[in-house]
Structure formats: structure tokens, C-alpha cells
mmCIF file with all atom_site columns, C-alpha atoms in Angstrom:
data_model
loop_
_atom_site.group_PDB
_atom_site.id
_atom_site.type_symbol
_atom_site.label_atom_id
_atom_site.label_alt_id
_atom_site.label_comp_id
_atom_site.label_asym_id
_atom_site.label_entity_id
_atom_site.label_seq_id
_atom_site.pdbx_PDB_ins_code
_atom_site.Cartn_x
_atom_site.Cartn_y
_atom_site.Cartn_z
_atom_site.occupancy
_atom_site.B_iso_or_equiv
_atom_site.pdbx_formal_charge
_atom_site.auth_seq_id
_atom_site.auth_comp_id
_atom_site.auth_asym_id
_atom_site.auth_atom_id
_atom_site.pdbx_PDB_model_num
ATOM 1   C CA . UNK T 1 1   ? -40.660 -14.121 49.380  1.00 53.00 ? 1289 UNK T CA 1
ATOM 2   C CA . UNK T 1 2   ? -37.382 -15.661 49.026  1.00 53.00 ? 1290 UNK T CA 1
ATOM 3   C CA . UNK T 1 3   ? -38.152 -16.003 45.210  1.00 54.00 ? 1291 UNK T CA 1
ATOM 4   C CA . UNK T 1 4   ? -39.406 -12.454 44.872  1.00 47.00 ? 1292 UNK T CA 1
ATOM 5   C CA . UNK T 1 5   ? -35.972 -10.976 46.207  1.00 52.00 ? 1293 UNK T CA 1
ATOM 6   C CA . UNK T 1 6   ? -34.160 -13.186 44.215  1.00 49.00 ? 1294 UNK T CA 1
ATOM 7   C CA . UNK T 1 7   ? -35.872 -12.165 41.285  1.00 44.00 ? 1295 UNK T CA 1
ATOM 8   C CA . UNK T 1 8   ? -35.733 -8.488  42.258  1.00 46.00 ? 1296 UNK T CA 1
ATOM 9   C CA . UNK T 1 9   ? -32.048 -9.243  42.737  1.00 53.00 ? 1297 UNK T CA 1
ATOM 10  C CA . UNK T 1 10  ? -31.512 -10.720 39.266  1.00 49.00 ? 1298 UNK T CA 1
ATOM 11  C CA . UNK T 1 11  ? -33.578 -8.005  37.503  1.00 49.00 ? 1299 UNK T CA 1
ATOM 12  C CA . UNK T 1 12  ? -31.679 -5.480  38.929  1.00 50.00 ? 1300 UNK T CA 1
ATOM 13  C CA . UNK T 1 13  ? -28.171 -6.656  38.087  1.00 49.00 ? 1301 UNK T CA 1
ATOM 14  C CA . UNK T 1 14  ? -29.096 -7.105  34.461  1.00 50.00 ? 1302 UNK T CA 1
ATOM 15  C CA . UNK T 1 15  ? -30.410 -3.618  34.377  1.00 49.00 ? 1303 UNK T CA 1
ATOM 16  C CA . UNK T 1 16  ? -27.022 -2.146  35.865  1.00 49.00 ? 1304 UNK T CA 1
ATOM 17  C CA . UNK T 1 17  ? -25.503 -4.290  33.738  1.00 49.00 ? 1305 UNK T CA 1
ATOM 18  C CA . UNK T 1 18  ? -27.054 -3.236  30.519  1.00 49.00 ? 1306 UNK T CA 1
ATOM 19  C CA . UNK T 1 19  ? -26.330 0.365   31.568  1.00 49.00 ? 1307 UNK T CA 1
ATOM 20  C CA . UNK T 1 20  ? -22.614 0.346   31.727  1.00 46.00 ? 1308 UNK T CA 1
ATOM 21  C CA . UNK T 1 21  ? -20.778 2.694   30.189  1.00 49.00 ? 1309 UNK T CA 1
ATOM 22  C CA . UNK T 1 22  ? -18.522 1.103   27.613  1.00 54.00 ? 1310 UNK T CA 1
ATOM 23  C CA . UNK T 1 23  ? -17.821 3.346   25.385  1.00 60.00 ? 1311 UNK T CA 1
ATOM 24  C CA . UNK T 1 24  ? -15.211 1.438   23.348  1.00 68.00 ? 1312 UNK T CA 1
ATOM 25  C CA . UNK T 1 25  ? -15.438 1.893   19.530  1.00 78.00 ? 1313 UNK T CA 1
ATOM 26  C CA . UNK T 1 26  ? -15.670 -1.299  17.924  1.00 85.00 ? 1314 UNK T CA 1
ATOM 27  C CA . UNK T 1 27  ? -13.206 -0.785  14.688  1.00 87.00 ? 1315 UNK T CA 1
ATOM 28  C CA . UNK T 1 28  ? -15.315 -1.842  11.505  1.00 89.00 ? 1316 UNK T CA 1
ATOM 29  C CA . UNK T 1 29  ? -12.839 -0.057  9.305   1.00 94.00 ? 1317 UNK T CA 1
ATOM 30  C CA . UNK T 1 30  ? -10.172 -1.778  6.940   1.00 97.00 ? 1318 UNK T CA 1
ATOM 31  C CA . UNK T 1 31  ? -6.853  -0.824  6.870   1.00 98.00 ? 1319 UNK T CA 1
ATOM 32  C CA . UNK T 1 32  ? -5.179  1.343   4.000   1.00 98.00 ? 1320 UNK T CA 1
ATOM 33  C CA . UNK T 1 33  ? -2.626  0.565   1.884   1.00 98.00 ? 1321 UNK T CA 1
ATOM 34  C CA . UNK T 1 34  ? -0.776  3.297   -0.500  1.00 97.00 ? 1322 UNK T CA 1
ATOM 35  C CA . UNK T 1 35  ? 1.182   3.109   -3.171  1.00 97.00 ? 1323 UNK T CA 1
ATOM 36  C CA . UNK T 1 36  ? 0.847   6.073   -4.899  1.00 95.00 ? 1324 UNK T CA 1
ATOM 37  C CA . UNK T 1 37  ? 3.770   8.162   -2.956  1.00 93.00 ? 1325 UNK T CA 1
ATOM 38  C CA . UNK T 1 38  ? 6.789   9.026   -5.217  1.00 93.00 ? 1326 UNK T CA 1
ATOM 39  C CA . UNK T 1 39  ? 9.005   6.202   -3.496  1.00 94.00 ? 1327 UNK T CA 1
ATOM 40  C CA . UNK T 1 40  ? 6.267   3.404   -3.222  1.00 97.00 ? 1328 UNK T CA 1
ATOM 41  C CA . UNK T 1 41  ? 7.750   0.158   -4.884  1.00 98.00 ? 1329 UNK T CA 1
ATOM 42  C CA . UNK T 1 42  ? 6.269   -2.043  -7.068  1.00 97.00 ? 1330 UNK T CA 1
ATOM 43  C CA . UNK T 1 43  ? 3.444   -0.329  -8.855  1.00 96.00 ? 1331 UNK T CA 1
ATOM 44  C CA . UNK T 1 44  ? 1.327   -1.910  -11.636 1.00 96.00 ? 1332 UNK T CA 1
ATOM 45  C CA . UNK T 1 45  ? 3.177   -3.181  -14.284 1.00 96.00 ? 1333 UNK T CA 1
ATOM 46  C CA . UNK T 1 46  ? 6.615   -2.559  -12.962 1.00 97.00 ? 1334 UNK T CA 1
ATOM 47  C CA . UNK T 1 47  ? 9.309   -4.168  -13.986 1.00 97.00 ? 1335 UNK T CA 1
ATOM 48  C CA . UNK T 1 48  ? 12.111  -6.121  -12.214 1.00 97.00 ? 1336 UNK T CA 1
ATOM 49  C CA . UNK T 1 49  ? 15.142  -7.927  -13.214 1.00 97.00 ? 1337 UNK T CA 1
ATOM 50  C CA . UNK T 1 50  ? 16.304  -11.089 -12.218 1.00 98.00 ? 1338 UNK T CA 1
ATOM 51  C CA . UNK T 1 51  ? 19.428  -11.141 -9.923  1.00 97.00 ? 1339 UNK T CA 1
ATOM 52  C CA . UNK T 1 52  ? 18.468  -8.276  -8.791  1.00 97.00 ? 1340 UNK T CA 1
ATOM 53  C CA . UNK T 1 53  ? 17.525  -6.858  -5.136  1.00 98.00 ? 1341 UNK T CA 1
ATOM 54  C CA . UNK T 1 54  ? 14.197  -4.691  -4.040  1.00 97.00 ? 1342 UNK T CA 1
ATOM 55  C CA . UNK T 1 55  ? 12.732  -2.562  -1.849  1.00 98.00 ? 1343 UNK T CA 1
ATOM 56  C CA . UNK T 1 56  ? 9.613   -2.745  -1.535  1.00 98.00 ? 1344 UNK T CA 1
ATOM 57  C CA . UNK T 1 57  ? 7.822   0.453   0.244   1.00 98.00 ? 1345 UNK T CA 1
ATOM 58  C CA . UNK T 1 58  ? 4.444   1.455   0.938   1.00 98.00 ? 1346 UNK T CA 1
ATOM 59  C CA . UNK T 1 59  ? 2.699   3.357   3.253   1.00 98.00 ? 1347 UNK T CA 1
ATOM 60  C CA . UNK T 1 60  ? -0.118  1.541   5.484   1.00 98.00 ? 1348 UNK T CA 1
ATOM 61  C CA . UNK T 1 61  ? -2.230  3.304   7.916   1.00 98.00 ? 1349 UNK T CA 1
ATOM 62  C CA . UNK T 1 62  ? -5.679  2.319   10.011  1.00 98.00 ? 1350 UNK T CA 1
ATOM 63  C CA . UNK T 1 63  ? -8.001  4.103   12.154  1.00 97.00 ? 1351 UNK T CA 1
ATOM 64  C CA . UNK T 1 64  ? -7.008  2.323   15.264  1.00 96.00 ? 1352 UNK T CA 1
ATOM 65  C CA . UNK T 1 65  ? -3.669  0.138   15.017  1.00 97.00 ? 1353 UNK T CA 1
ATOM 66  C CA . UNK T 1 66  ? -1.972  -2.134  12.078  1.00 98.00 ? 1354 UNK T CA 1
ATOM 67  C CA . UNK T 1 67  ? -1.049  -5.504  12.989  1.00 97.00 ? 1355 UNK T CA 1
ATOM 68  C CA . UNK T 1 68  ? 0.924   -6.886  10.195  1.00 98.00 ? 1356 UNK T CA 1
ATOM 69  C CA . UNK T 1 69  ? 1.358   -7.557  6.440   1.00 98.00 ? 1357 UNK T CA 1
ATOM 70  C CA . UNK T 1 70  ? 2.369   -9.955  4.208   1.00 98.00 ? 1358 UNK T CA 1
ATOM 71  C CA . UNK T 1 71  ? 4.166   -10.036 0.798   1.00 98.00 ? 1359 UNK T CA 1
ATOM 72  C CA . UNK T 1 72  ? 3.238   -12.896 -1.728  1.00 98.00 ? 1360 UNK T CA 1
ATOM 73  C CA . UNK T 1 73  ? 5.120   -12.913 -5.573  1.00 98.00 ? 1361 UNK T CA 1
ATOM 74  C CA . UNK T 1 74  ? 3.931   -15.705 -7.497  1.00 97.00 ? 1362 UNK T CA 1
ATOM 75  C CA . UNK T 1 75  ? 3.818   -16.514 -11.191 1.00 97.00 ? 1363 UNK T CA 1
ATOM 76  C CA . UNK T 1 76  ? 0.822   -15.986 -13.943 1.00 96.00 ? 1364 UNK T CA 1
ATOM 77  C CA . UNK T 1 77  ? 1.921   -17.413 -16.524 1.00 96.00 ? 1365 UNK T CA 1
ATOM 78  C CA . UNK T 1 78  ? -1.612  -18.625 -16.569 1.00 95.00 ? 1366 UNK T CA 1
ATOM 79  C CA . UNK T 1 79  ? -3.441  -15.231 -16.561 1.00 93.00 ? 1367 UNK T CA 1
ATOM 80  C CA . UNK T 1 80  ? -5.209  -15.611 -13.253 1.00 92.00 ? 1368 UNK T CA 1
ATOM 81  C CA . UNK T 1 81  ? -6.549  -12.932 -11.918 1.00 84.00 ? 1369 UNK T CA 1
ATOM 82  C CA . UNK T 1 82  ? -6.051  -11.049 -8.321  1.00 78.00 ? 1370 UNK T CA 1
ATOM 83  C CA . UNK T 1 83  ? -5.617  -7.802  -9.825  1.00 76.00 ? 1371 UNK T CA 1
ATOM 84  C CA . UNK T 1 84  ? -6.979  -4.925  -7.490  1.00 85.00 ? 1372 UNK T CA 1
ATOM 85  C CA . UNK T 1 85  ? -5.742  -2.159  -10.073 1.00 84.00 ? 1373 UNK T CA 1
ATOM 86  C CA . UNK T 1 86  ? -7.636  -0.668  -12.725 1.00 82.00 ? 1374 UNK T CA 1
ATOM 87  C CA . UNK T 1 87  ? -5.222  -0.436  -15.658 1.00 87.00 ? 1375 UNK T CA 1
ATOM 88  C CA . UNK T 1 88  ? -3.809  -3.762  -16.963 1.00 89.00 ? 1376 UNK T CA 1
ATOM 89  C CA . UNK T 1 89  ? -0.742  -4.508  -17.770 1.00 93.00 ? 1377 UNK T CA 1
ATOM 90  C CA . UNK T 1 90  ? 0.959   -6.159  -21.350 1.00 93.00 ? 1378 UNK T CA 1
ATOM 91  C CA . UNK T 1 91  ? 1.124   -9.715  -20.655 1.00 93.00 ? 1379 UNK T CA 1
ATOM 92  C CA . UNK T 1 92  ? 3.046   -12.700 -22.894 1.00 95.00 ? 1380 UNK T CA 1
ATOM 93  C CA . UNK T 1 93  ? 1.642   -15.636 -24.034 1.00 96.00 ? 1381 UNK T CA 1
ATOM 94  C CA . UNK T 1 94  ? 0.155   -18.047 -21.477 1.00 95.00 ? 1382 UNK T CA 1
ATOM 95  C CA . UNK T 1 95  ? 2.861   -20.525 -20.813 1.00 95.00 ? 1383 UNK T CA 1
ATOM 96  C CA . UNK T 1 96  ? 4.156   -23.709 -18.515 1.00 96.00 ? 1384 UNK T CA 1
ATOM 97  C CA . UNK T 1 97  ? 6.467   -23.005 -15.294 1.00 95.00 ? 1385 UNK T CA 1
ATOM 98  C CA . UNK T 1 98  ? 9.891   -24.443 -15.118 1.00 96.00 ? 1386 UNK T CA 1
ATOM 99  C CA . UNK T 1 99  ? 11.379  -23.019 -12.495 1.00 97.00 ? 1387 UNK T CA 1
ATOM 100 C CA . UNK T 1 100 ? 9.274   -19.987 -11.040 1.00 97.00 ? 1388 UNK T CA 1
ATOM 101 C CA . UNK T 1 101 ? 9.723   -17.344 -8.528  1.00 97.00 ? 1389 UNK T CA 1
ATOM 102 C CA . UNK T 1 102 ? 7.595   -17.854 -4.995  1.00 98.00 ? 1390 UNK T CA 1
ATOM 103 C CA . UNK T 1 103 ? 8.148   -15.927 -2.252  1.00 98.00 ? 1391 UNK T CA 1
ATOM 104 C CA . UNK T 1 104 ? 5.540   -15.511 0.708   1.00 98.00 ? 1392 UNK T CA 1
ATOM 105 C CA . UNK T 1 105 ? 6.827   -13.664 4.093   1.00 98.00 ? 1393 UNK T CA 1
ATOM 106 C CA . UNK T 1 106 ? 5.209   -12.095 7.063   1.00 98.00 ? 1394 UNK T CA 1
ATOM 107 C CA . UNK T 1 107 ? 6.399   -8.851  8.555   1.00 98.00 ? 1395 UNK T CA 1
ATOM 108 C CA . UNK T 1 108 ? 5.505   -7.396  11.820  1.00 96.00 ? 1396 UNK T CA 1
ATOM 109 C CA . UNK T 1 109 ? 4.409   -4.147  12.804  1.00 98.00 ? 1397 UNK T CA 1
ATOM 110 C CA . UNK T 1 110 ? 5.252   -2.172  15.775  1.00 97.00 ? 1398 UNK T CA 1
ATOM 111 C CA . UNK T 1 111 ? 2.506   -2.176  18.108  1.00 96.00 ? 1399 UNK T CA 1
ATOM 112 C CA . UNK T 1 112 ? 0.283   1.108   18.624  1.00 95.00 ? 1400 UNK T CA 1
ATOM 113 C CA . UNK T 1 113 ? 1.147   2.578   14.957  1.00 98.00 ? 1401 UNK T CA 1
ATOM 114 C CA . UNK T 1 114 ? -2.008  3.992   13.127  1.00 98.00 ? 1402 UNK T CA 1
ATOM 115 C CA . UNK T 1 115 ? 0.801   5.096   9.859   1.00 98.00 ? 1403 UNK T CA 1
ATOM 116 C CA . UNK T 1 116 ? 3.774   2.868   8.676   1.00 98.00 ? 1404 UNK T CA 1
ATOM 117 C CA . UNK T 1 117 ? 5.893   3.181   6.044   1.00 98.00 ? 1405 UNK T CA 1
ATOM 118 C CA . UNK T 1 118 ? 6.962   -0.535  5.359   1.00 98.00 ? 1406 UNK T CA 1
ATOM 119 C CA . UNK T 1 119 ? 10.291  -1.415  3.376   1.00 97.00 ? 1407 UNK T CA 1
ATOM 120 C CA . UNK T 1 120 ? 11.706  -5.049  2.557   1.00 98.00 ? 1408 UNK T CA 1
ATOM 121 C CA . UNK T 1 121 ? 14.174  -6.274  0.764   1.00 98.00 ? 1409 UNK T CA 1
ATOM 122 C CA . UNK T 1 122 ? 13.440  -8.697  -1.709  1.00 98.00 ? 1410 UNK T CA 1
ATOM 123 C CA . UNK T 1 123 ? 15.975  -10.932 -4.032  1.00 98.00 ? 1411 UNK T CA 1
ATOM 124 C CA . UNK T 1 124 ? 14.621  -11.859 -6.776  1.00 98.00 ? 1412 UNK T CA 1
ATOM 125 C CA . UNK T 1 125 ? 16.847  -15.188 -8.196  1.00 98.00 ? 1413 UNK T CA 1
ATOM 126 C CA . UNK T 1 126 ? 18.660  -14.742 -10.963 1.00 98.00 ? 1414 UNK T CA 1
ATOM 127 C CA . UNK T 1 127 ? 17.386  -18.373 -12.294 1.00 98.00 ? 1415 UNK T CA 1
ATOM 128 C CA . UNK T 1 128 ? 13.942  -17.926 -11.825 1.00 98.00 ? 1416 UNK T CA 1
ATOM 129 C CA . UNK T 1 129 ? 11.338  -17.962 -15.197 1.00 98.00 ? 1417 UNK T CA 1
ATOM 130 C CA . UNK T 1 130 ? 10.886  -14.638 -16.347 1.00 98.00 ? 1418 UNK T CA 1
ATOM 131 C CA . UNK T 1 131 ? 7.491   -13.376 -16.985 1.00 97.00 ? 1419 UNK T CA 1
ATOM 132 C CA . UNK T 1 132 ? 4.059   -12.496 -15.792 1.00 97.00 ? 1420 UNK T CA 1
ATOM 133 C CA . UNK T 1 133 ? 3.850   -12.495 -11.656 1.00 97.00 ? 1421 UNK T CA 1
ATOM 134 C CA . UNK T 1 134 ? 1.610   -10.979 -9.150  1.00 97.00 ? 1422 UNK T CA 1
ATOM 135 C CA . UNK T 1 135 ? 3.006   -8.899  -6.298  1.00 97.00 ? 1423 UNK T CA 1
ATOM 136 C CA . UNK T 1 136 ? 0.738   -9.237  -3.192  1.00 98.00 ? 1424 UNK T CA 1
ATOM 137 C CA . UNK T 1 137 ? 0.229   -7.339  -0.024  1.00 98.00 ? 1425 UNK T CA 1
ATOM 138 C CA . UNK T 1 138 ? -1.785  -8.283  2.478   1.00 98.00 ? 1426 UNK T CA 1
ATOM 139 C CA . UNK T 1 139 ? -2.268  -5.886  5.315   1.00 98.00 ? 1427 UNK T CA 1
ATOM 140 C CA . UNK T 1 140 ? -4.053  -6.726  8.321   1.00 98.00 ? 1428 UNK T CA 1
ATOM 141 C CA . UNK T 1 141 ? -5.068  -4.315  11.204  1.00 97.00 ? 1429 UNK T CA 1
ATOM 142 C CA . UNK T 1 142 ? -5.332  -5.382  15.191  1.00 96.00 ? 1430 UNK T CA 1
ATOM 143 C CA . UNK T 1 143 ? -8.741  -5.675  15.020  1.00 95.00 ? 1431 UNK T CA 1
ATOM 144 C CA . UNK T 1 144 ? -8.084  -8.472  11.852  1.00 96.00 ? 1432 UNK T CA 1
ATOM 145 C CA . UNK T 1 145 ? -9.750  -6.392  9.192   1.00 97.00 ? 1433 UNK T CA 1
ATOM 146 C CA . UNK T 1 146 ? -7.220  -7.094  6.456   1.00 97.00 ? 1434 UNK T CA 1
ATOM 147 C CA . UNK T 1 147 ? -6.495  -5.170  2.963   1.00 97.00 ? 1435 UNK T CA 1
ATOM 148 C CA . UNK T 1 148 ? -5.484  -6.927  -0.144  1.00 97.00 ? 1436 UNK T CA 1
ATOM 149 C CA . UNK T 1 149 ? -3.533  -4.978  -3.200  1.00 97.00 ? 1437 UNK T CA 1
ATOM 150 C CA . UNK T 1 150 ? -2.834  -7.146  -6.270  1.00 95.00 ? 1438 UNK T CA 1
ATOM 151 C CA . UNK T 1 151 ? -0.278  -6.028  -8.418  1.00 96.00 ? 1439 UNK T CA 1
ATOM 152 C CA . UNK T 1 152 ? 0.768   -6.954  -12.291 1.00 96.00 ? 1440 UNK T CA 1
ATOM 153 C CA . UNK T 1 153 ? 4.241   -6.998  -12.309 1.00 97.00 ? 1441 UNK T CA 1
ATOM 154 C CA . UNK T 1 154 ? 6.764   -8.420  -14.831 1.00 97.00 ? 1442 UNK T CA 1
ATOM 155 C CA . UNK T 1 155 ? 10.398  -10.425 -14.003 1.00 98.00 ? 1443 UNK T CA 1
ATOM 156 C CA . UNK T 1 156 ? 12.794  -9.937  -16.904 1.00 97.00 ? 1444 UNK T CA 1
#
């Protein structure tokens, strides 16, 4: 008897269980980023000159809340590939790094945004190797679903 109620028991709770009512959304959706607002900085094949300092702006935005991005410039002088865009850009001959540009930084985003129009300020060294680079962003959304945009850009 005692194993009957005990079953009864278990049964039970793993039918009210299985009931609940949790009707939290599970966010499958990646975040967005844009870059094709009037002010939005770089775009495919821009151009920037050494010595000089940036903004870059974009506008990210997610179903539920963005968590944070990331900016990555990096050389190709090999023509590697991480391009996300569909036109391409005129490149130069492949050629060795001397002394190339790398920057990779983190930003934060205020919590509870679904829209945010990101700026940064960038200096880009006015020793660096000019030439081909790629201009990442990386955005990634609470949930962890993360966007990548490759751009072609060129250092002068």
C-alpha cells in the first residue's frame, strides 16, 4: 500500500509539474546589426587615413535584449576572407606585414535595450601599414545569439 501511494504521489507531481504554465519565450532570434543609416560608419570599402580618429556608429537591435559587441580591425594583406557584404571592394597586391594595425575591444550595452545606436572612437596609428583590413562587429544578444558583419575597408 505504502508503494501504491508513493507511486500515486510521484505520478501526480510529475503531472502538475508538466502542466505549469511557463510561458516564457525562449529567444531563437539573432540580433541585427545596421549599417545602412546615413551616419553609420565604416561601410564596405570605406576608406580611412592613418593618424586619423573614427567614429564608428551603427544601429543594433534584438527581439528581446542586446548584450554586447565587439570591434575587431585587422589586416588582409593576404586576401582572406570574412566578408559578409555582397559587393567587393578594389584590393592591392597580396603583400607581407611590417607593422600592421590590430585593434580588438569589447563594449557594453546597457541592460534591457532591444535598439542601440553604438559609437566608438577609434585611432587609427599614424605608423601602421596601409592597405587592405577587415572591420569586424560582433554583436551578441542576452540570450548569446551573436551577429557577425565583415567589412572591406582600406587604411591609407
Amino acid at each position: 500500500m505504502k508503494k501504491l501511494k508513493f507511486l500515486l504521489g510521484f505520478f501526480a507531481l510529475a503531472f502538475i509539474s508538466s502542466c505549469s504554465s511557463d510561458n516564457a519565450e525562449i529567444d531563437t532570434e539573432y540580433p541585427v546589426i545596421d549599417i545602412t543609416g546615413a551616419n553609420a560608419f565604416p561601410i564596405q570599402c570605406s576608406t580611412i587615413e592613418r593618424g586619423q580618429t573614427i567614429t564608428f556608429k551603427a544601429i543594433f537591435n534584438d527581439n528581446v535584449a542586446l548584450g554586447s559587441y565587439s570591434l575587431d580591425i585587422h589586416h588582409n594583406f593576404d586576401h582572406h576572407t570574412h566578408s559578409t557584404e555582397v559587393t567587393s571592394c578594389e584590393m592591392e597586391a597580396v603583400k607581407k606585414p611590417v607593422k600592421p594595425m590590430l585593434f580588438i575591444n569589447n563594449y557594453t550595452i546597457p541592460d534591457g535595450l532591444k535598439s542601440y545606436e553604438a559609437t566608438a572612437q577609434i585611432t587609427i596609428p599614424a605608423d601602421v601599414d596601409p592597405g587592405d583590413y577587415h572591420f569586424m562587429i560582433r554583436l551578441t544578444d542576452k540570450e548569446g545569439w551573436q551577429t557577425l558583419k565583415g567589412l572591406s575597408i582600406k587604411i591609407l
